[in-house]
XYZ file of C-alpha atoms in Angstrom:
651
model
C -0.110 0.141 0.047
C 1.375 3.487 -0.762
C 1.968 5.656 2.139
C 0.102 8.583 2.821
C 1.302 12.149 2.131
C 2.101 13.991 5.110
C 0.091 16.790 5.736
C 2.784 19.653 5.664
C 3.245 18.729 1.771
C -0.385 18.609 0.763
C -0.608 22.521 0.513
C 2.748 23.016 -1.352
C 1.614 20.399 -4.030
C -2.163 21.039 -3.911
C -2.678 17.450 -4.264
C -4.181 16.233 -0.820
C -4.053 12.423 -0.392
C -3.225 10.665 -3.680
C -2.358 6.932 -4.017
C -1.280 5.378 -7.484
C -1.501 6.481 -10.932
C 0.224 6.726 -14.464
C 2.481 9.299 -16.015
C 3.643 9.648 -19.559
C 6.492 7.319 -19.188
C 10.139 7.444 -18.191
C 13.358 6.971 -19.948
C 14.246 3.545 -21.156
C 17.117 3.400 -18.974
C 17.900 4.388 -15.499
C 15.502 5.675 -12.525
C 14.451 9.241 -11.942
C 13.480 11.151 -8.887
C 12.271 14.423 -7.548
C 12.279 15.533 -3.832
C 11.045 18.522 -2.278
C 12.601 19.088 1.254
C 11.162 22.107 3.435
C 13.056 25.089 3.556
C 13.659 27.245 6.552
C 11.359 30.152 5.111
C 8.665 27.883 4.771
C 8.684 27.834 0.806
C 9.025 24.572 -1.120
C 12.044 23.955 -3.341
C 12.717 21.151 -5.450
C 15.523 18.845 -6.087
C 15.984 16.573 -9.231
C 18.102 13.583 -9.199
C 18.690 10.721 -11.769
C 20.716 7.706 -11.306
C 22.104 5.906 -14.168
C 21.486 2.187 -14.280
C 21.718 1.214 -17.757
C 24.656 -0.324 -19.537
C 25.026 2.718 -22.263
C 27.797 5.130 -22.765
C 28.670 7.636 -20.364
C 27.848 10.346 -22.870
C 24.166 9.223 -22.946
C 24.144 9.362 -19.145
C 25.368 13.000 -19.449
C 22.751 13.882 -21.764
C 20.029 12.569 -19.224
C 21.692 14.698 -16.340
C 21.470 17.641 -18.601
C 17.962 17.065 -18.937
C 17.166 17.081 -15.405
C 19.711 19.983 -15.013
C 17.581 21.906 -17.251
C 14.555 21.202 -15.290
C 16.019 22.025 -12.232
C 16.971 25.524 -13.463
C 13.455 26.078 -14.697
C 12.198 25.112 -11.001
C 14.882 27.842 -9.714
C 13.449 30.561 -12.032
C 9.969 30.021 -10.441
C 8.492 28.507 -13.397
C 7.037 25.476 -11.769
C 3.299 25.958 -11.436
C 2.297 22.350 -11.107
C -1.131 21.883 -9.525
C -0.367 18.062 -9.356
C 1.949 15.332 -9.054
C 0.866 14.185 -12.575
C 1.685 17.517 -14.189
C 5.024 17.422 -12.422
C 5.698 13.972 -13.863
C 4.783 14.929 -17.433
C 7.283 17.916 -17.079
C 9.861 15.609 -15.964
C 9.398 13.195 -18.777
C 9.290 16.061 -21.371
C 12.732 17.450 -20.230
C 14.472 14.093 -20.124
C 12.923 12.867 -23.414
C 13.764 16.039 -25.247
C 17.445 16.178 -24.079
C 18.033 12.472 -24.657
C 16.757 12.565 -28.258
C 13.983 10.115 -27.596
C 11.077 9.632 -29.625
C 7.399 8.434 -28.585
C 8.406 4.812 -29.849
C 10.739 4.567 -27.141
C 8.384 5.634 -24.240
C 7.134 3.101 -21.805
C 4.307 3.411 -19.395
C 5.507 3.716 -15.859
C 3.955 4.571 -12.441
C 4.752 7.403 -10.033
C 5.043 6.673 -6.345
C 4.605 9.094 -3.362
C 6.870 8.039 -0.420
C 7.523 10.095 2.683
C 11.269 9.621 4.104
C 12.432 10.880 7.232
C 9.409 13.151 7.916
C 11.388 15.785 6.409
C 11.320 14.908 2.660
C 8.823 13.751 0.154
C 10.400 11.810 -2.691
C 8.522 10.967 -6.082
C 10.084 8.102 -7.770
C 9.481 6.950 -11.240
C 9.778 3.190 -11.460
C 12.028 1.420 -13.755
C 9.889 0.902 -17.116
C 8.821 -2.729 -18.095
C 8.081 -3.906 -21.504
C 4.550 -4.081 -22.681
C 3.038 -7.675 -22.145
C -0.302 -8.641 -22.781
C -3.184 -6.151 -22.098
C -2.516 -3.198 -19.610
C -6.179 -3.844 -17.806
C -5.275 -7.315 -17.293
C -2.156 -6.403 -15.674
C -3.646 -3.730 -13.203
C -6.462 -6.340 -12.374
C -3.637 -8.922 -11.301
C -1.739 -6.408 -9.267
C -4.957 -5.153 -7.479
C -5.840 -9.092 -6.640
C -2.607 -9.489 -4.686
C -2.560 -6.208 -2.625
C -3.053 -6.550 0.802
C -2.450 -10.419 1.170
C -0.694 -11.212 4.241
C -1.036 -14.884 4.818
C -0.189 -18.092 2.764
C -2.400 -18.708 -0.091
C -0.905 -22.241 -1.008
C -2.922 -24.000 -3.748
C -5.536 -21.204 -4.433
C -6.337 -19.872 -7.732
C -4.788 -16.490 -7.283
C -1.396 -17.638 -6.234
C -0.241 -18.481 -9.925
C 2.920 -17.433 -11.934
C 2.927 -14.909 -14.593
C 1.632 -16.065 -18.268
C 4.222 -17.586 -20.119
C 4.549 -14.632 -22.371
C 5.954 -12.607 -19.324
C 9.507 -14.516 -19.618
C 11.293 -16.963 -17.222
C 12.761 -14.041 -15.056
C 9.194 -12.582 -14.477
C 7.473 -15.781 -13.836
C 10.104 -16.798 -11.087
C 9.684 -13.374 -9.445
C 5.704 -13.416 -9.543
C 5.953 -17.189 -8.246
C 8.010 -15.981 -5.292
C 5.940 -12.966 -4.376
C 2.699 -14.853 -4.504
C 3.831 -17.885 -2.648
C 5.977 -16.471 0.300
C 4.438 -16.500 3.540
C 4.490 -13.561 6.115
C 6.443 -16.031 8.356
C 9.504 -15.545 6.295
C 9.022 -11.801 6.250
C 9.580 -8.817 8.572
C 6.170 -7.713 9.584
C 6.624 -3.944 9.628
C 9.056 -1.064 10.027
C 9.010 -1.443 14.017
C 10.412 -4.917 13.631
C 13.121 -3.910 10.961
C 14.126 -1.182 13.245
C 14.374 -3.398 16.116
C 16.484 -5.666 14.256
C 18.675 -3.103 13.224
C 19.209 -1.263 16.702
C 19.896 -4.494 18.321
C 22.458 -5.705 15.796
C 24.202 -2.542 15.554
C 24.202 -2.040 19.459
C 25.858 -5.437 19.756
C 28.495 -4.770 16.897
C 29.573 -1.465 18.451
C 30.547 -3.452 21.606
C 31.470 -7.002 20.099
C 33.300 -6.335 16.660
C 36.849 -7.671 16.237
C 40.047 -5.386 15.613
C 40.829 -6.279 12.048
C 43.494 -4.517 9.947
C 41.016 -3.705 7.195
C 38.713 -1.992 9.522
C 41.473 -0.001 11.129
C 42.489 1.153 7.618
C 38.966 2.363 6.441
C 38.369 3.911 9.611
C 41.504 6.208 9.504
C 41.320 6.834 5.671
C 39.620 10.075 4.628
C 40.499 9.352 0.797
C 37.372 7.747 -0.741
C 39.409 5.899 -3.354
C 41.875 4.385 -0.645
C 38.868 3.482 1.263
C 37.249 1.704 -1.170
C 40.609 -0.103 -2.402
C 41.192 -1.237 1.155
C 37.654 -2.721 1.448
C 37.847 -4.293 -1.980
C 41.037 -6.104 -1.356
C 39.835 -7.355 2.173
C 36.410 -8.622 0.591
C 38.117 -10.363 -2.169
C 40.548 -12.074 0.128
C 37.699 -13.208 2.532
C 35.915 -14.968 -0.239
C 35.933 -18.782 0.801
C 38.929 -17.975 3.074
C 39.032 -17.892 6.895
C 39.637 -14.402 8.558
C 42.759 -15.786 10.637
C 44.290 -16.615 7.245
C 43.557 -13.686 5.576
C 45.038 -11.251 8.124
C 48.637 -12.014 7.284
C 48.052 -11.660 3.553
C 46.261 -8.584 3.582
C 48.897 -6.734 5.984
C 51.690 -7.746 3.514
C 49.568 -6.930 0.455
C 48.667 -3.407 1.876
C 52.380 -2.691 2.793
C 53.606 -3.720 -0.791
C 50.722 -2.208 -2.691
C 49.140 0.512 -0.617
C 47.381 2.230 -3.546
C 45.510 1.419 -6.772
C 48.213 3.038 -8.699
C 50.918 0.697 -6.852
C 49.090 -2.575 -7.857
C 48.383 -1.439 -11.253
C 52.150 -1.012 -11.695
C 52.992 -4.528 -10.415
C 53.446 -7.752 -12.555
C 51.293 -10.661 -12.561
C 54.111 -12.694 -11.400
C 54.444 -10.628 -8.138
C 50.745 -10.640 -7.268
C 50.701 -14.584 -7.790
C 53.965 -14.699 -5.481
C 52.281 -12.878 -2.682
C 49.050 -14.832 -3.148
C 50.639 -18.180 -3.307
C 48.973 -20.414 -0.517
C 45.644 -18.464 -0.246
C 43.981 -20.483 -2.848
C 41.526 -19.425 -5.750
C 44.302 -17.768 -7.395
C 42.077 -16.080 -10.174
C 41.065 -13.397 -7.411
C 44.494 -11.962 -7.299
C 44.583 -11.567 -11.113
C 41.089 -9.896 -11.302
C 42.219 -7.405 -8.376
C 45.108 -6.281 -10.493
C 43.221 -6.332 -13.875
C 40.808 -4.000 -11.784
C 43.212 -1.934 -10.610
C 44.729 -1.184 -14.038
C 41.144 -0.449 -15.284
C 40.487 2.038 -12.781
C 43.804 3.714 -13.158
C 43.891 3.549 -16.847
C 40.228 4.099 -18.011
C 38.595 5.773 -14.820
C 41.341 8.007 -13.815
C 42.381 6.510 -10.625
C 38.781 6.905 -9.327
C 36.761 3.923 -8.070
C 33.228 3.750 -9.069
C 30.773 5.236 -6.441
C 27.731 2.941 -6.530
C 27.191 -0.912 -6.389
C 25.788 -1.071 -9.772
C 28.542 0.728 -11.345
C 31.086 -1.487 -9.335
C 29.800 -4.478 -10.517
C 29.743 -3.058 -13.987
C 33.216 -1.837 -14.248
C 35.688 -3.993 -12.157
C 36.343 -7.479 -13.368
C 35.421 -10.311 -10.964
C 33.376 -7.986 -8.627
C 29.962 -9.604 -8.340
C 26.905 -8.619 -6.645
C 28.394 -9.250 -3.018
C 31.452 -7.516 -3.384
C 30.084 -4.520 -5.209
C 27.586 -4.044 -2.381
C 30.138 -4.416 0.512
C 32.474 -1.870 -1.197
C 29.688 0.448 -1.909
C 28.265 0.521 1.711
C 31.379 0.451 3.656
C 33.417 2.790 1.500
C 31.005 5.165 0.165
C 27.783 4.741 2.591
C 25.465 3.556 -0.133
C 22.252 1.758 1.478
C 23.172 -1.682 -0.262
C 22.226 -5.047 1.257
C 24.843 -7.799 1.051
C 24.449 -11.750 1.139
C 27.369 -14.039 1.664
C 27.612 -17.268 3.396
C 27.388 -15.847 6.978
C 24.395 -13.421 6.189
C 22.680 -16.282 4.482
C 22.832 -18.414 7.721
C 21.541 -15.554 9.907
C 18.703 -14.563 7.739
C 17.609 -18.202 7.220
C 17.339 -18.738 10.858
C 16.002 -15.558 11.717
C 13.272 -15.918 9.216
C 13.198 -19.788 9.371
C 14.044 -20.454 5.591
C 15.055 -24.117 5.337
C 14.941 -24.420 1.636
C 18.371 -24.536 -0.174
C 19.822 -21.054 -0.204
C 21.370 -21.905 -3.810
C 18.183 -21.825 -5.740
C 17.222 -18.889 -7.474
C 14.008 -18.209 -5.666
C 15.516 -18.467 -2.207
C 18.524 -16.383 -3.164
C 16.059 -13.665 -4.667
C 14.353 -13.848 -1.160
C 17.521 -13.367 0.629
C 18.709 -10.510 -1.184
C 15.354 -8.691 -0.837
C 15.400 -9.272 2.916
C 19.157 -8.056 3.148
C 18.171 -4.785 1.194
C 15.113 -4.347 3.510
C 17.248 -4.696 6.610
C 20.201 -2.608 5.748
C 20.354 0.679 7.870
C 20.640 3.644 5.568
C 22.222 5.778 8.171
C 24.793 3.064 8.771
C 24.814 0.562 5.797
C 28.504 -0.051 5.978
C 28.682 -1.033 9.828
C 25.118 -2.870 9.461
C 26.612 -5.211 6.749
C 29.700 -5.834 8.557
C 27.668 -6.453 11.824
C 25.340 -9.273 9.990
C 28.549 -10.925 8.816
C 30.194 -10.637 12.215
C 27.209 -12.131 13.791
C 27.333 -15.277 11.429
C 31.136 -15.641 11.966
C 31.236 -15.442 15.653
C 27.757 -16.256 17.050
C 25.337 -17.604 14.527
C 28.042 -20.099 13.257
C 27.225 -23.127 11.177
C 27.937 -25.662 14.291
C 27.364 -24.953 17.879
C 25.865 -21.631 17.536
C 25.853 -19.253 20.795
C 22.018 -18.405 20.732
C 22.271 -16.968 24.215
C 24.618 -14.372 23.133
C 22.668 -13.642 20.112
C 21.459 -9.741 19.908
C 18.540 -10.581 17.865
C 17.428 -13.881 19.648
C 14.024 -12.337 20.279
C 13.414 -11.994 16.548
C 14.715 -15.503 15.465
C 11.956 -17.753 14.323
C 14.397 -20.752 14.412
C 15.120 -20.265 18.011
C 11.116 -19.911 18.449
C 10.759 -23.117 16.768
C 13.193 -24.842 18.995
C 11.596 -23.609 22.111
C 8.130 -24.680 21.001
C 9.416 -28.368 20.185
C 11.162 -28.515 23.461
C 7.911 -27.539 25.213
C 5.952 -29.823 23.321
C 8.504 -32.667 24.256
C 8.590 -31.958 27.656
C 4.604 -31.967 28.057
C 4.380 -35.123 25.816
C 2.227 -33.334 23.284
C 2.218 -33.398 19.755
C 4.234 -30.475 18.194
C 2.041 -27.245 17.770
C 2.630 -24.790 15.144
C 2.967 -20.921 15.573
C -0.057 -19.108 14.263
C 1.754 -17.331 11.554
C 3.865 -20.649 10.636
C 3.628 -21.891 7.022
C 1.498 -25.097 6.788
C 4.281 -27.932 8.096
C 5.432 -29.994 5.423
C 3.042 -28.398 2.704
C 5.377 -28.839 0.087
C 4.086 -25.534 -1.455
C 6.110 -23.049 0.337
C 9.619 -22.357 -1.691
C 11.182 -21.225 1.391
C 10.197 -23.937 4.111
C 12.211 -26.998 5.127
C 11.308 -29.675 2.413
C 8.913 -32.268 3.398
C 11.415 -34.843 2.313
C 13.750 -33.675 5.170
C 11.581 -33.324 8.150
C 12.576 -31.373 11.335
C 15.437 -32.887 13.391
C 15.297 -32.253 16.937
C 18.809 -33.008 17.486
C 19.879 -30.230 15.076
C 17.864 -27.372 16.927
C 18.534 -24.035 15.163
C 20.995 -25.600 12.649
C 18.022 -27.242 10.900
C 18.285 -23.654 8.915
C 19.440 -23.644 6.443
C 19.599 -27.099 5.002
C 22.743 -27.839 3.252
C 22.033 -28.903 -0.424
C 23.802 -31.757 -1.644
C 26.796 -31.028 -3.696
C 28.305 -32.718 -6.777
C 31.551 -34.630 -5.772
C 34.688 -33.153 -7.172
C 35.967 -34.942 -10.386
C 38.854 -37.162 -9.722
C 42.330 -36.952 -11.651
C 45.479 -38.134 -11.631
C 48.804 -36.638 -12.498
C 52.415 -37.956 -12.550
C 55.006 -35.299 -11.359
C 58.608 -35.228 -10.755
C 60.999 -33.186 -8.853
C 64.085 -32.835 -10.837
C 67.114 -31.583 -8.818
C 70.723 -30.574 -9.721
C 72.844 -30.980 -6.596
C 75.978 -29.512 -8.072
C 74.855 -26.410 -9.871
C 76.437 -23.241 -9.723
C 75.299 -21.472 -6.584
C 73.839 -24.555 -4.978
C 71.467 -27.173 -5.739
C 68.636 -26.059 -7.778
C 65.177 -27.731 -8.954
C 63.331 -27.335 -12.031
C 59.886 -25.682 -12.408
C 57.736 -24.943 -15.217
C 55.208 -22.443 -15.498
C 51.296 -23.300 -16.130
C 49.049 -21.431 -19.025
C 47.681 -18.289 -18.549
C 44.176 -19.450 -18.240
C 42.412 -22.465 -16.390
C 43.205 -24.051 -13.051
C 46.170 -22.289 -11.146
C 46.763 -19.997 -14.112
C 50.286 -18.517 -14.424
C 51.620 -20.343 -11.208
C 54.693 -22.431 -11.112
C 54.927 -26.200 -10.622
C 57.123 -29.424 -10.957
C 56.850 -30.873 -14.576
C 54.018 -33.175 -14.477
C 51.909 -35.175 -17.019
C 48.120 -36.385 -16.777
C 47.829 -40.305 -16.293
C 44.967 -42.744 -15.845
C 44.499 -43.697 -12.287
C 45.267 -47.466 -13.317
C 48.452 -46.516 -15.280
C 51.279 -48.855 -14.446
C 54.455 -47.227 -12.631
C 56.418 -48.049 -15.904
C 53.641 -45.986 -18.014
C 54.094 -43.122 -15.571
C 57.710 -43.105 -15.896
C 57.929 -43.055 -19.656
C 55.509 -40.252 -19.700
C 57.276 -38.412 -17.341
C 60.646 -38.835 -18.922
C 59.379 -37.426 -22.211
C 58.008 -34.452 -20.520
C 61.334 -33.898 -18.686
C 63.376 -34.013 -22.002
C 60.951 -31.635 -23.522
C 62.155 -28.961 -21.190
C 65.915 -29.672 -20.453
C 66.837 -32.274 -23.413
C 68.173 -35.644 -23.399
C 68.967 -36.938 -19.872
C 70.975 -40.071 -19.908
C 70.777 -42.863 -17.209
C 67.488 -41.210 -15.847
C 65.984 -43.633 -13.165
C 62.830 -41.912 -11.664
C 62.097 -43.171 -8.055
C 58.670 -43.462 -6.864
C 58.122 -41.568 -3.670
C 54.624 -41.915 -3.021
C 51.270 -39.872 -3.619
C 49.923 -36.633 -2.438
C 46.222 -36.089 -2.577
C 44.963 -32.464 -2.786
C 41.298 -31.126 -3.386
C 40.549 -28.318 -5.491
C 37.123 -26.553 -5.507
C 35.770 -28.994 -8.096
C 38.899 -31.352 -8.612
C 40.379 -34.007 -6.465
C 43.877 -34.417 -7.728
C 46.136 -37.476 -6.924
C 49.621 -36.531 -7.585
C 51.871 -39.774 -7.951
C 55.303 -38.308 -7.069
C 58.642 -39.042 -8.498
C 62.097 -38.028 -7.835
C 65.364 -37.604 -9.689
C 68.917 -36.311 -8.520
C 71.162 -35.522 -11.548
C 74.495 -36.793 -11.581
C 77.319 -34.283 -11.068
C 78.541 -34.296 -14.582
C 75.160 -34.704 -16.328
C 74.540 -32.182 -19.231
C 71.894 -29.906 -19.011
C 70.765 -27.560 -21.872
C 69.370 -23.871 -21.004
C 65.589 -24.239 -20.333
C 63.303 -22.654 -22.623
C 61.024 -19.535 -21.633
C 58.199 -21.013 -19.334
C 60.757 -22.987 -17.020
C 63.517 -21.930 -14.481
C 65.832 -23.654 -12.206
C 65.332 -22.407 -8.506
C 67.114 -23.081 -5.422
C 65.003 -24.665 -2.414
C 64.964 -21.107 -0.730
C 63.594 -19.448 -3.765
C 61.054 -22.198 -4.237
C 59.482 -21.479 -0.954
C 58.838 -17.721 -1.815
C 57.879 -18.216 -5.421
C 54.413 -18.186 -6.665
C 53.756 -21.922 -6.391
C 50.269 -23.582 -5.029
C 49.833 -25.389 -1.838
C 49.600 -28.653 -3.628
C 53.376 -28.056 -5.077
C 54.629 -27.426 -1.619
C 53.119 -30.676 -0.370
C 54.896 -32.549 -3.309
C 58.235 -30.800 -2.191
C 57.759 -31.672 1.365
C 57.379 -35.358 0.524
C 60.495 -34.984 -1.804
C 62.534 -33.386 0.960
C 61.413 -36.085 3.420
C 62.910 -38.850 1.055
C 66.405 -37.353 0.744
C 69.497 -38.594 2.517
C 70.401 -36.220 5.523
C 66.941 -34.675 5.706
C 64.684 -34.968 8.594
C 62.384 -37.714 7.992
C 60.409 -37.098 11.271
C 57.779 -34.775 9.124
C 54.599 -36.908 9.402
C 52.840 -34.706 7.159
C 54.924 -35.580 4.050
C 54.685 -39.339 4.838
C 51.156 -39.869 5.650
C 50.163 -40.679 1.961
C 53.476 -42.620 1.061
C 52.513 -46.011 2.216
C 49.325 -45.261 4.191
C 51.114 -46.033 7.389
C 48.885 -44.242 9.578
C 47.102 -46.633 12.035
C 43.402 -46.479 11.432
C 40.808 -47.706 13.937
C 38.628 -50.339 13.460
C 34.913 -49.811 12.270
C 33.680 -51.064 15.375
C 36.059 -48.828 17.468
C 34.815 -45.270 18.379
C 36.854 -42.423 20.088
C 35.306 -41.417 23.276
C 35.376 -37.655 22.023
C 32.781 -38.809 19.414
C 30.004 -39.462 21.829
C 30.038 -35.758 22.999
C 30.107 -34.382 19.369
C 26.616 -33.470 18.238
C 25.634 -34.159 14.517
C 25.132 -30.566 12.914
C 25.635 -29.524 9.264
C 28.171 -27.370 7.746
C 28.020 -23.947 6.256
C 25.534 -23.121 3.647
C 27.083 -22.548 0.078
C 28.415 -19.087 -0.337
C 26.684 -16.972 -3.351
C 30.160 -15.255 -4.102
C 32.116 -18.387 -5.369
C 35.025 -18.400 -7.599
C 37.229 -20.944 -9.329
C 40.266 -22.114 -7.683
């Protein structure tokens, strides 16, 4: 329902209480707006704003801005005798289309909505236009039939998706809006405000002291603030905070500004990123920094929309985090921690990775974000999920929003019913249990598990197991090389898995391939890099298993120490000989470090007490029998792991 216009504005606009009506149209790209704040002398002034949301050129955006500026100048000269918002909308539309060079054919029907904000400002917003589908009266009738519904209408004739002609995206949106129960929503502004105040109050007292937060709080330059947030958010994707702190500190010391990072080489970036995983993230950061410096004059985009549009590797979450924390834009964010918090607070048990559930979570995040402190609110929501509302053993008694948490309320009802030996009772607002028709409820195939408590929400979706691959790999060493012993490394291609990193020479082999076949394939690979090697006898050292995001790789590890007088040709580009010390600081993956630890553990004169490098060699670790259980397991409850993040990247 459209809010009523405050009385103090009715005289200045001469409109009284109006609700919803059509205007001539709006531009085919972007959102327009008009606000009329009160002035100290009691007279009404108008302010025109236009937010560019399309993918067209900046020149076209400038034309639109010129259009609204021209209208603003007309207002300033006193030529604004509008007797109704409709006439105001027509004037806006006329000026925008005149300056944009549009014709009637590009006009689209749109709506003008009156929304009071903060009791001191009236904002008239032109909604983004929609393509004409079907007859207009049919759409108005359908919209009015949905107005005012606040309870589930599962199975009713009114809760139907859009017509097939509306397109898949609109069908999904209509289906979600028609089928979501108020049980999964926030009832009113008071409940939203209570959530914001409770969460921010807790965050002010309990937030962790992290290096990126210190940098942002003490930085006045907006571009450097945004850069500091950008680096931290990219590093934190799929990586624990404790791991990121050291990498972030070294990164910002080496490249404190966008210009510093833009001038660095990809080799340097990979070298510092080595061991952090998901290596494409570092490459995207550098590509983005170069784009900002070379194409945007060194200035970061200021909104979530433009950040996502212009910066490579920046998705919806990262863009919202940068815009809210660095620039104060009221943009909600959804990551793995926020997913968990929202799913428990509103009892959302369906798969968070599905399109419908994801759309609803983003809608909730946008509804909840505090416009006065958007950056702090988003960080507070993520902090809550990281240290209180955890995947396992959540600390519900320490949660600042426990009184608003429907998951906790469900647990308390179940416990009360169990203590009184009564059948479980439903909340009066709750969805019909296991009806199978609410897209946000726990699926009926996965009934409520009392042993899980609030960790019933969200349910972890079944993931496709990583595919298994096998590779034969060789550590080739020159013990008597000039300057000390050296090992051979080759560089991976610039695209694909571990792009641009260095590794030991390897070949893909069948998991069932014999040792002789693996040796022959490796010898050919080694000779392609260093030429003929007489008397080569590759020694099998064992196997190393490393799981990437989507691949379970088994390395069959071989070692070869060259004789003192073995002739070695100069290696071609893409290969190099490194000392052992240089290897540990080179741009190599964690998997290669595992391989090298195994090699070191097999060499004469080295410490063979390194159990980590020998675990996979002959599987010597003693395993307990199936009937044997460790005492600790009796006290470890069965709980699900974290929900999948919506901001994934290929490792």
